[in-house]
Amino acid sequence: MKLWSQYFIPTLKESPADAEIASHKLLVRAGLVRKLSGGLYTYMPLGQRVMRKITQICREEMDRAGGIELWMPHLHPAENWQNGPRWAATREIMFRADTAGNGKRLSSEPEFVLGPTHEEVITPLIKAELNSYRDLPKNFYQIATKFRNEIRPRYGLMRAREFVMMDAYSFDADEQGAIKSYECMKAAYVAFFKRLGVLAIPVEADTGVMGGDYSHEFMVPAEIGDDDIIYDESSGYAANREKATSGLVPKDLADAAPCGAIEEFATPGVTTINALSKDPYNVAPDAQFKTLVYIGDGKPFLVILRGSDELEEAKLGSLGFGVVRPATLEEIVPLLGAKPGSLGAVRGSIKGEGALAGVFADQAIRLIGNGVTGANRDGFHLRNVNVTRDLAITKFGDYRRVRAGEPCPISGQPLKSRRGIEVGHVFVLGTKYSEKFNAVYTDDAKQSHLMVMGCYGIGISRTMQAIIEQSHDGDGIIWPWNTAPFQVIVTCLDQQDSAAMEMARKLATAAESAGADVLIDDREERPGVKFKDADLIGIPLRLTVGGRGLKEGVIEMKWRTAKDVQKIPVAEAETLIAAAVREAAAKA
RNA sequence: CGGGGCGUAGCUUAGCCUGGUAGAGCGCCUGGUUUGGGACCAGGAGGUCGGGAGUUCGAAUCUCUCCGCCCCGACCA
């Protein structure tokens, strides 16, 4: 039980100027956080209470799923990362942590870094500590601070430079075991988000720089989310757009027969799909081959798409390169012999064909059959280009960005799309890290094997904000029962009146005994201020005690989500309140 | 890192274009009247106008520069 007058909840009437979205504004207005600097926030007492609740629920669900809690350093020797598989790719988002002294000891390479995640710490640890198949499987987790020098911190806690994350790492004897661990964690996530009272949907996801075999993200649907979820309710298909596929290309599609010899034709000044689709050429975008040039680990390669399609860059990850980027004009011209706008991948027309690391064609170009592409000669295109006969394709794959409205790969129904906030992620990592750090175990036949790993993350601080984004109205936050900083607020309107205060304490005690965290608003404020603040900070159940009600022999009970106020007789108040608290807790 | 915007009291901001005594609301302090959905009256404290340089008799205002913050793109829990 806390008295507001002796606690610290600095609420604001006005939204801070630097907050754009509802949840960010409310975080600040309700006194949950204060900004120190871009992407750095202090959790104020109320915010810290919510963080503690989310953390505790997370801990309980991880423990239930067989997780073993530990705590690793936040300061990592850079060596661990240099020895790992992704130093080049991740160092850009890592903070270096050297002496803040006069620079004498500052070397060009960092000595220490602040941990953005912990694979590079736990894998060497496990290598040293676990050696036998008898030790496996194991799943370790921690709930702690992570540091990422995000390219662009955004929306308060949504993408911060310092944030709280639950990170877990599973170690299994084989792939099958790893998948089992993965499924177990996925189920634990579902249970966790359900207990929080937040809707978080698991969707198929790209593995990104983490590497690994397959993964799901947990998404809180929200307009302001950074990710597009492609889904179909009828089949249950749901995937991050980066990973999504569609049933656009029928599985049994036959290769189109050639329709004549390739002809070159002049297209002076035409360098875009759009221009070629207009008079006098009139080649529809979905009859054009689009040729893109990329550099993977220093080697150039081509990607062919339909003119009407967009490349989904994340899908290039499946090609196995470490670092992938678009080629520059200076790289393209000597390689293909023409500038972008006149590029093509017709066999024999590519000047530097031998230098290519491959020509990767999106499946959907098979729908074109015979089409138009650049001649690798500025101002010229080729027509009657046949996919199978003419294009120098190394491999077909799925590289295009799926759009809403395309058929679901499972049901064939039109796919829908919505935005989401990624609050959790589960991966099967495979042996990427165990190989690099030589984390092996001995089996019952004395054979050595690499451990198969999984890794799992939940953005705890981001989840706090995602809950607010999902659950608020014009008056403020609407906390779900289990994450509310206090579940019950007793608003005493006559704090000077000892009878009223005594009643307030009695009700608070009743609610507390029934299992609720209770805040008593005993401030010297007018009733309007107290009601507004109670709504703003989003306490699920409000009990109002005032001289006027007491004279009638009633106190008032109001749910944050309800419009109506229930008047309950003083004599029954304690019982009814306890029952209401128990019921709410049971439902949550 | 590229593009755009902003920086004036603890918070929200006006003033800047067209240079001439820094203004309001909220919050805070004092006194009074109030008291069921962000009260009212009177008085008060609080500002190196983000930092530096320049132009000018004179700069919050014009110029340059640095810094910080926010938004849009690629990245992430």
XYZ file of C-alpha atoms (C1' of nucleotides) in Angstrom:
665
model
C 0.000 0.000 0.000
C 1.372 3.361 -1.025
C 0.189 6.876 -0.253
C 0.427 9.035 -3.333
C 1.481 12.061 -1.262
C 4.509 10.153 -0.019
C 5.293 8.396 -3.286
C 6.530 9.941 -6.535
C 4.326 9.989 -9.626
C 5.051 13.156 -11.569
C 2.181 13.373 -14.070
C 2.017 15.975 -16.804
C -0.980 17.720 -18.301
C 0.764 18.343 -21.569
C 2.559 15.969 -23.874
C 6.297 16.415 -24.191
C 7.306 18.107 -27.429
C 9.611 15.303 -28.515
C 7.028 12.524 -28.297
C 5.165 11.631 -31.436
C 3.142 8.519 -30.716
C 0.510 7.850 -28.074
C 2.464 5.322 -26.023
C 5.547 7.542 -25.865
C 3.500 10.540 -24.782
C 1.714 8.490 -22.135
C 4.933 6.967 -20.820
C 6.115 10.476 -20.046
C 2.800 12.025 -19.058
C 1.987 9.227 -16.632
C 5.372 9.671 -15.009
C 6.709 6.238 -15.989
C 9.906 7.424 -17.616
C 12.044 10.515 -18.098
C 14.544 11.018 -20.873
C 18.210 11.420 -20.110
C 19.302 11.662 -23.724
C 18.255 10.190 -27.050
C 17.394 6.522 -26.510
C 18.301 6.667 -22.799
C 15.550 6.674 -20.200
C 15.195 6.653 -16.448
C 12.476 4.320 -15.226
C 10.593 6.397 -12.694
C 9.069 4.638 -9.674
C 5.809 3.811 -11.444
C 7.604 2.642 -14.586
C 9.970 0.573 -12.520
C 7.017 -1.158 -10.868
C 5.656 -2.152 -14.274
C 9.091 -3.331 -15.370
C 9.347 -5.446 -12.242
C 5.976 -7.046 -12.903
C 6.783 -7.886 -16.508
C 10.189 -9.181 -15.455
C 8.703 -11.386 -12.780
C 6.100 -12.899 -15.078
C 8.803 -13.487 -17.646
C 11.011 -15.177 -15.051
C 8.167 -17.434 -13.939
C 7.395 -18.515 -17.483
C 11.050 -19.107 -18.329
C 11.502 -21.168 -15.183
C 8.381 -23.131 -15.993
C 9.815 -23.861 -19.441
C 12.960 -25.256 -17.859
C 15.107 -22.166 -18.213
C 17.975 -21.651 -15.780
C 18.580 -18.080 -14.723
C 22.071 -16.604 -14.611
C 23.660 -13.187 -14.984
C 26.451 -12.316 -17.373
C 28.640 -9.220 -17.542
C 27.443 -6.285 -19.590
C 31.021 -5.294 -20.316
C 32.582 -7.713 -22.786
C 36.216 -8.096 -23.770
C 36.254 -7.163 -27.458
C 38.207 -10.363 -27.990
C 35.097 -12.459 -27.479
C 33.481 -10.660 -30.363
C 36.563 -10.698 -32.538
C 36.657 -14.452 -32.104
C 32.978 -14.806 -32.934
C 31.286 -15.149 -36.295
C 29.822 -11.668 -36.713
C 32.270 -9.046 -35.492
C 32.313 -7.236 -38.846
C 28.537 -7.093 -39.088
C 27.739 -6.107 -35.497
C 30.544 -3.793 -34.425
C 28.772 -0.837 -36.007
C 25.956 -1.044 -33.479
C 28.192 -1.732 -30.493
C 29.468 0.800 -27.991
C 33.139 0.602 -27.183
C 33.942 0.960 -23.532
C 37.468 2.062 -22.886
C 38.980 4.384 -20.333
C 37.480 7.848 -20.259
C 40.927 9.144 -19.313
C 43.144 11.463 -21.278
C 43.416 9.198 -24.280
C 46.864 7.795 -23.571
C 45.507 4.295 -23.310
C 43.029 4.597 -26.137
C 43.847 2.132 -28.840
C 42.322 2.180 -32.287
C 40.576 -1.107 -31.622
C 38.293 -1.304 -28.595
C 39.430 -3.219 -25.586
C 35.932 -3.632 -24.184
C 32.477 -3.313 -25.675
C 29.061 -3.044 -24.087
C 27.088 -6.201 -24.719
C 24.307 -5.922 -27.334
C 23.484 -9.628 -26.769
C 25.396 -12.537 -25.239
C 26.079 -15.400 -27.657
C 29.778 -14.470 -27.676
C 29.906 -14.711 -23.893
C 27.789 -17.733 -23.164
C 29.121 -20.009 -25.884
C 32.726 -19.974 -24.587
C 31.339 -20.402 -21.073
C 29.349 -23.460 -22.058
C 32.246 -24.856 -24.032
C 34.252 -24.880 -20.812
C 31.489 -26.082 -18.506
C 29.464 -28.614 -20.465
C 31.277 -31.545 -22.005
C 29.009 -34.563 -21.966
C 25.782 -35.555 -23.650
C 24.589 -36.136 -20.091
C 24.747 -32.360 -19.512
C 22.389 -31.634 -22.389
C 19.982 -30.115 -23.077
C 20.361 -26.910 -21.107
C 18.697 -23.551 -21.503
C 20.122 -20.490 -19.739
C 18.530 -17.098 -19.496
C 19.003 -13.689 -17.956
C 16.927 -10.547 -17.726
C 19.271 -7.634 -18.030
C 20.321 -4.477 -19.797
C 21.487 -4.480 -23.401
C 23.384 -1.749 -25.193
C 23.008 -1.034 -28.860
C 24.189 2.049 -30.627
C 21.088 2.076 -32.752
C 21.395 3.945 -35.994
C 18.247 5.739 -35.029
C 16.721 5.486 -31.572
C 13.023 6.068 -31.862
C 9.704 6.433 -30.087
C 10.910 6.411 -26.500
C 11.526 2.898 -25.266
C 10.503 1.398 -28.587
C 14.015 1.481 -29.938
C 16.396 2.609 -27.231
C 20.168 2.558 -26.976
C 19.980 0.958 -23.568
C 17.093 -1.399 -22.921
C 16.045 -4.359 -20.842
C 15.861 -7.728 -22.511
C 15.280 -11.309 -21.523
C 17.809 -13.336 -23.462
C 18.005 -17.112 -23.404
C 20.365 -19.610 -25.016
C 19.658 -23.302 -25.463
C 22.232 -26.019 -26.015
C 21.195 -29.355 -27.459
C 22.888 -32.492 -28.652
C 21.306 -32.410 -32.058
C 19.012 -30.538 -34.414
C 15.972 -32.465 -33.217
C 16.644 -31.482 -29.638
C 17.204 -27.877 -30.657
C 13.839 -27.785 -32.375
C 12.259 -29.221 -29.260
C 13.862 -26.507 -27.131
C 12.713 -23.965 -29.671
C 9.111 -25.150 -29.599
C 9.184 -25.184 -25.815
C 10.351 -21.584 -25.709
C 7.836 -20.557 -28.316
C 5.092 -21.998 -26.119
C 6.549 -20.193 -23.107
C 6.411 -16.924 -25.045
C 2.774 -17.495 -25.883
C 2.036 -18.097 -22.191
C 4.069 -15.053 -21.182
C 2.329 -12.590 -23.496
C -1.045 -14.036 -22.573
C -0.387 -13.422 -18.899
C 0.659 -9.863 -19.644
C -2.687 -9.290 -21.277
C -1.147 -8.183 -24.556
C -1.912 -9.574 -27.981
C 1.375 -10.782 -29.496
C 1.208 -12.940 -32.603
C 3.981 -15.378 -33.581
C 4.995 -14.882 -37.197
C 7.633 -16.510 -39.390
C 10.682 -14.312 -39.522
C 13.971 -13.703 -41.210
C 17.017 -14.607 -39.134
C 19.035 -11.491 -39.950
C 22.532 -11.053 -38.606
C 21.871 -13.634 -35.875
C 22.161 -16.317 -38.457
C 20.545 -19.657 -37.998
C 17.959 -21.852 -39.501
C 14.517 -20.645 -38.707
C 12.766 -18.298 -36.414
C 9.565 -16.695 -35.275
C 8.943 -13.165 -34.159
C 6.246 -12.158 -31.695
C 4.440 -9.133 -32.978
C 2.127 -6.724 -31.207
C -0.157 -5.371 -33.926
C 0.128 -1.582 -34.014
C 0.070 1.076 -36.698
C 3.344 2.547 -35.548
C 5.184 -0.789 -35.735
C 8.319 -1.058 -37.856
C 7.426 -4.393 -39.379
C 4.861 -5.536 -41.891
C 3.040 -8.713 -41.020
C 1.653 -10.631 -43.985
C -1.101 -12.976 -42.899
C -4.198 -14.954 -43.741
C -6.642 -15.713 -40.966
C -8.266 -18.675 -42.704
C -5.043 -20.679 -42.884
C -3.261 -19.152 -39.909
C -0.343 -18.172 -42.113
C 1.574 -15.205 -40.675
C 5.029 -14.004 -41.606
C 7.187 -10.937 -41.450
C 7.156 -9.332 -44.868
C 10.908 -9.925 -45.059
C 10.239 -13.631 -44.985
C 6.740 -13.881 -46.447
C 6.034 -15.918 -49.549
C 2.910 -16.096 -51.619
C 1.202 -18.572 -53.892
C 1.626 -16.230 -56.853
C 3.636 -18.742 -58.872
C 1.717 -22.035 -59.256
C 3.805 -25.031 -58.255
C 3.017 -26.836 -61.494
C 3.727 -23.871 -63.779
C 5.235 -25.094 -67.038
C 8.207 -23.276 -68.552
C 7.136 -21.029 -71.395
C 8.307 -22.010 -74.860
C 10.394 -19.462 -76.775
C 8.356 -17.263 -79.075
C 10.993 -16.182 -81.550
C 14.542 -14.975 -81.834
C 15.850 -12.222 -79.550
C 15.662 -8.817 -81.154
C 17.482 -5.708 -80.042
C 15.578 -2.441 -80.253
C 16.514 1.139 -79.550
C 15.089 2.791 -76.435
C 16.901 6.109 -76.289
C 16.687 7.787 -72.919
C 14.583 5.034 -71.380
C 16.052 4.016 -68.030
C 13.039 3.051 -65.971
C 10.471 0.269 -65.934
C 7.815 2.935 -66.023
C 9.169 4.678 -69.122
C 9.361 1.387 -71.005
C 5.766 0.660 -70.151
C 4.595 3.799 -71.946
C 4.282 4.839 -75.582
C 5.825 3.969 -77.956
C 7.140 0.778 -76.309
C 4.145 -0.293 -74.218
C 5.864 -3.147 -72.424
C 3.887 -3.832 -69.259
C 6.037 -3.894 -66.082
C 5.117 -7.519 -65.500
C 6.502 -8.391 -68.930
C 9.887 -6.840 -68.178
C 12.905 -8.431 -66.526
C 14.513 -6.190 -63.939
C 18.209 -6.798 -63.368
C 19.826 -5.622 -60.136
C 23.506 -5.717 -59.269
C 24.642 -6.454 -55.723
C 27.953 -7.077 -54.029
C 28.182 -10.008 -51.630
C 31.385 -10.240 -49.593
C 33.156 -8.230 -52.298
C 31.869 -10.280 -55.220
C 29.222 -9.014 -57.646
C 26.070 -10.949 -58.379
C 22.844 -10.300 -60.255
C 19.249 -10.586 -59.169
C 16.475 -10.831 -61.770
C 12.935 -9.854 -60.894
C 9.782 -8.955 -62.735
C 9.651 -5.255 -63.566
C 6.542 -5.000 -61.442
C 8.169 -6.564 -58.376
C 10.357 -5.148 -55.629
C 13.395 -6.879 -54.244
C 13.080 -7.960 -50.601
C 16.701 -7.416 -49.614
C 16.444 -9.540 -46.487
C 15.795 -12.560 -48.680
C 19.271 -12.243 -50.166
C 20.419 -13.565 -46.796
C 19.593 -17.055 -48.072
C 22.461 -16.734 -50.600
C 24.985 -17.171 -47.819
C 26.965 -13.950 -48.092
C 28.100 -12.202 -44.902
C 27.746 -8.587 -45.998
C 25.526 -7.658 -48.938
C 25.099 -4.212 -50.499
C 23.898 -2.728 -53.797
C 26.654 -2.191 -56.333
C 27.666 1.350 -57.184
C 27.507 2.866 -60.647
C 31.304 2.627 -60.871
C 31.129 -1.098 -60.246
C 28.211 -1.775 -62.563
C 29.414 -0.170 -65.795
C 32.644 -2.152 -66.285
C 30.892 -5.341 -65.194
C 27.843 -5.227 -67.449
C 28.925 -2.702 -70.057
C 25.981 -0.373 -69.471
C 24.405 1.876 -66.885
C 21.405 0.910 -64.751
C 18.323 1.168 -66.910
C 19.775 -0.871 -69.721
C 20.947 -3.890 -67.771
C 20.077 -7.466 -68.539
C 21.182 -10.987 -67.808
C 20.923 -12.541 -71.249
C 23.598 -15.156 -71.724
C 26.554 -13.783 -73.656
C 25.567 -10.138 -73.210
C 27.269 -9.711 -69.854
C 30.729 -8.255 -70.233
C 32.140 -9.511 -66.965
C 30.104 -12.706 -66.700
C 33.100 -14.644 -65.390
C 33.437 -12.295 -62.397
C 29.883 -12.907 -61.213
C 29.252 -14.862 -58.064
C 25.923 -15.886 -59.558
C 22.732 -14.814 -61.266
C 19.782 -15.322 -58.982
C 16.330 -15.245 -60.489
C 13.097 -14.786 -58.657
C 10.570 -17.550 -59.335
C 8.014 -15.023 -60.485
C 9.924 -14.220 -63.674
C 8.763 -17.624 -64.920
C 5.331 -16.009 -65.169
C 6.772 -13.707 -67.836
C 8.023 -16.518 -70.029
C 9.088 -14.298 -72.884
C 9.793 -10.675 -72.095
C 11.919 -7.605 -72.459
C 15.177 -6.793 -70.723
C 18.131 -4.426 -71.031
C 20.717 -5.167 -73.705
C 23.688 -4.136 -71.557
C 24.146 -1.374 -74.092
C 22.984 2.092 -73.087
C 19.752 2.969 -74.843
C 18.914 -0.530 -76.069
C 16.657 -3.343 -74.912
C 16.030 -6.902 -76.040
C 12.681 -8.484 -76.762
C 11.604 -12.129 -77.073
C 13.889 -12.984 -74.184
C 12.933 -16.446 -72.962
C 13.515 -17.335 -69.330
C 14.896 -20.820 -69.839
C 16.549 -20.368 -73.219
C 18.210 -16.991 -72.808
C 18.862 -15.939 -69.244
C 22.136 -16.896 -67.558
C 20.431 -18.047 -64.384
C 22.449 -19.810 -61.675
C 19.540 -20.453 -59.369
C 15.873 -19.692 -58.906
C 14.675 -18.512 -55.544
C 12.240 -16.282 -53.727
C 13.614 -12.751 -53.670
C 10.586 -10.585 -54.304
C 8.588 -8.611 -51.786
C 5.135 -10.049 -51.211
C 2.222 -7.660 -51.439
C -1.154 -7.768 -49.751
C -3.768 -9.284 -52.009
C -1.541 -12.034 -53.395
C -2.718 -15.574 -52.695
C -1.785 -17.153 -49.379
C 0.773 -19.928 -49.912
C -1.384 -22.289 -47.863
C -5.015 -21.423 -48.537
C -4.816 -19.358 -51.695
C -6.951 -16.675 -50.054
C -5.816 -13.061 -50.534
C -3.088 -12.164 -48.059
C -3.580 -9.216 -45.754
C -0.991 -6.943 -44.261
C -0.704 -4.985 -41.043
C 1.996 -3.265 -39.039
C 3.470 -4.755 -35.904
C 5.966 -4.149 -33.113
C 8.471 -6.930 -32.622
C 8.526 -7.730 -28.914
C 10.111 -11.150 -28.980
C 12.120 -13.439 -31.201
C 12.992 -17.136 -31.119
C 15.740 -18.682 -33.281
C 17.224 -22.041 -33.963
C 20.838 -20.997 -34.368
C 22.322 -24.328 -35.386
C 26.065 -24.566 -34.930
C 27.116 -21.115 -36.100
C 28.462 -20.161 -32.679
C 29.381 -23.565 -31.299
C 31.556 -24.125 -34.350
C 33.347 -20.818 -33.996
C 33.941 -21.305 -30.276
C 34.359 -25.051 -30.544
C 31.562 -25.844 -28.104
C 31.511 -29.609 -28.334
C 30.306 -32.495 -26.210
C 31.113 -36.175 -26.137
C 28.370 -38.695 -26.870
C 27.885 -42.144 -25.425
C 30.117 -43.599 -28.138
C 32.973 -41.236 -27.200
C 32.387 -39.172 -30.315
C 32.680 -35.378 -30.298
C 29.829 -33.284 -31.684
C 29.061 -29.597 -31.949
C 26.257 -28.445 -29.706
C 23.191 -27.188 -31.532
C 22.094 -23.839 -30.198
C 18.977 -21.754 -30.033
C 18.613 -18.183 -28.882
C 15.632 -16.260 -27.639
C 14.888 -12.657 -26.808
C 12.069 -10.634 -25.320
C 12.286 -6.861 -25.244
C 11.016 -6.219 -21.734
C 11.109 -2.424 -21.856
C 9.753 -2.400 -25.389
C 6.941 -4.689 -24.298
C 5.987 -2.202 -21.593
C 5.520 0.461 -24.232
C 3.826 -1.935 -26.656
C 1.217 -2.685 -23.989
C 0.478 1.021 -23.698
C 0.340 1.394 -27.462
C -2.173 -1.425 -27.594
C -4.140 -0.458 -24.511
C -4.960 3.220 -24.054
C -7.709 5.730 -24.730
C -8.056 9.491 -24.829
C -7.762 9.715 -21.049
C -4.622 7.679 -20.626
C -3.227 4.212 -20.177
C -5.440 1.181 -19.565
C -3.186 -1.316 -17.822
C -4.040 -4.985 -18.059
C -4.433 -6.382 -14.547
C -1.122 -8.225 -14.365
C 1.076 -5.407 -15.569
C -0.606 -2.518 -13.780
C 1.806 -0.691 -11.440
C -1.074 -0.736 -8.949
C -4.229 -2.696 -9.576
C -6.398 -0.613 -7.305
C -6.430 3.094 -6.557
C -8.406 4.400 -3.617
C -9.260 7.986 -4.425
C -9.956 9.775 -1.188
C -11.733 13.042 -1.871
C -11.670 14.271 1.724
C -8.178 13.479 2.860
C -8.565 15.984 5.718
C -11.524 14.044 7.069
C -10.173 11.311 9.305
C -13.264 9.135 8.843
C -12.821 9.224 5.079
C -9.114 8.441 5.321
C -9.791 5.642 7.733
C -12.316 4.181 5.293
C -9.820 4.556 2.456
C -7.240 2.586 4.396
C -9.784 -0.087 5.264
C -10.713 -0.558 1.614
C -7.073 -0.552 0.605
C -6.329 -3.248 3.132
C -9.230 -5.347 1.891
C -8.018 -5.084 -1.696
C -4.466 -5.776 -0.658
C -5.420 -8.869 1.309
C -7.176 -10.126 -1.798
C -3.889 -9.812 -3.673
C -3.909 -6.379 -5.270
C -1.268 -3.655 -5.172
C -2.972 -0.554 -3.891
C -2.334 3.154 -4.190
C -4.208 5.639 -2.025
C -4.585 9.092 -3.525
C -4.454 11.279 -0.419
C -3.062 14.370 -2.134
C -4.313 17.857 -1.395
C -5.878 18.135 -4.815
C -9.338 18.774 -6.120
C -11.382 15.726 -7.115
C -11.089 16.471 -10.842
C -7.307 16.333 -10.666
C -7.393 12.999 -8.868
C -9.836 11.424 -11.309
C -7.843 12.651 -14.307
C -4.600 11.343 -12.872
C -6.106 7.962 -11.961
C -7.276 7.574 -15.565
C -3.976 8.820 -16.948
C -1.843 6.344 -15.040
C -4.350 3.657 -15.956
C -5.129 1.864 -12.703
C -7.646 -0.914 -13.505
C -9.942 -0.446 -10.498
C -10.772 2.827 -8.787
C -12.507 3.118 -5.444
C -13.780 6.541 -4.548
C -14.247 7.548 -0.923
C -15.742 10.923 -0.160
C -17.736 12.716 2.452
C -20.761 12.860 0.219
C -20.802 9.112 -0.421
C -20.085 8.280 3.170
C -23.127 10.288 4.241
C -25.242 8.123 1.966
C -23.386 5.133 3.327
C -21.759 4.196 -0.005
C -18.395 4.146 -1.653
C -17.906 3.977 -5.390
C -16.259 1.361 -7.529
C -15.282 2.053 -11.109
C -13.317 -0.037 -13.607
C -10.963 1.847 -15.889
C -12.532 0.136 -18.896
C -16.131 0.774 -17.820
C -18.272 3.859 -18.152
C -20.465 3.248 -15.149
C -19.785 3.784 -11.498
C -21.119 1.182 -9.062
C -22.207 2.446 -5.684
C -21.696 -0.130 -3.001
C -22.883 0.046 0.611
C -20.127 0.695 3.113
C -21.129 -2.353 5.115
C -20.471 -4.697 2.184
C -17.597 -2.740 0.680
C -14.710 -4.794 1.957
C -16.258 -8.092 0.898
C -17.315 -6.840 -2.517
C -13.933 -5.280 -3.196
C -12.062 -8.407 -2.214
C -14.340 -10.432 -4.469
C -13.823 -8.004 -7.361
C -10.058 -8.182 -6.959
C -10.073 -11.977 -6.861
C -12.271 -12.149 -9.908
C -10.096 -9.755 -11.892
C -6.968 -11.659 -10.919
C -8.551 -14.956 -11.904
C -9.574 -13.605 -15.290
C -6.212 -12.025 -16.054
C 25.021 7.957 -42.674
C 21.543 10.746 -46.352
C 16.901 14.002 -46.422
C 13.558 17.265 -43.512
C 12.233 19.950 -38.976
C 13.191 22.032 -34.206
C 16.181 24.239 -29.960
C 13.270 30.743 -25.799
C 11.847 29.503 -17.475
C 10.889 22.670 -14.754
C 6.858 21.676 -18.974
C 3.973 23.543 -23.462
C 5.042 27.699 -26.288
C 4.501 33.297 -28.665
C 8.114 36.621 -30.531
C 12.270 35.562 -35.521
C 9.987 36.822 -41.861
C 10.601 43.015 -41.330
C 17.067 43.634 -35.632
C 15.406 48.263 -30.900
C 13.282 47.063 -22.851
C 12.096 38.632 -23.547
C 5.910 37.600 -23.208
C 1.907 33.913 -22.112
C -0.303 29.249 -20.205
C 0.822 25.087 -17.025
C 3.802 23.886 -12.830
C 6.222 26.136 -8.311
C 6.041 29.783 -3.735
C 2.683 33.300 -0.471
C -2.302 34.842 0.882
C -7.484 34.388 0.129
C -12.039 32.247 -1.969
C -13.226 27.299 -3.493
C -13.859 21.708 -3.482
C -17.358 15.042 -7.389
C -13.876 15.235 -13.805
C -7.260 19.007 -14.858
C -10.929 25.905 -10.002
C -10.657 31.328 -9.342
C -8.509 36.058 -7.544
C -4.203 38.814 -5.877
C 0.968 38.798 -5.308
C 5.905 36.394 -6.212
C 10.273 33.587 -7.726
C 12.277 31.522 -12.011
C 15.687 33.030 -18.645
C 23.851 33.346 -20.112
C 16.765 32.907 -25.801
C 21.511 25.328 -27.082
C 27.331 26.779 -27.424
C 30.881 29.719 -30.168
C 32.174 33.234 -33.916
C 30.616 37.132 -37.190
C 27.575 41.460 -39.297
C 25.593 45.857 -36.703
C 25.399 51.720 -32.767
C 22.325 47.549 -31.199
C 21.089 40.275 -32.311
C 16.253 35.571 -29.426
C 15.661 37.793 -34.460
C 20.483 38.208 -39.909
C 25.194 35.031 -41.444
C 28.678 31.047 -40.443
C 29.956 27.014 -37.410
C 29.598 23.336 -33.714
C 26.267 20.615 -30.412
C 21.672 18.429 -29.062
C 16.733 16.660 -30.027
C 12.611 14.925 -33.240
C 10.710 12.886 -37.919
C 11.435 9.983 -42.846
C 14.903 5.775 -45.092
C 18.490 0.990 -44.248
C 19.063 -2.060 -38.875
C 16.971 -4.326 -34.372
C 14.211 -6.887 -28.862
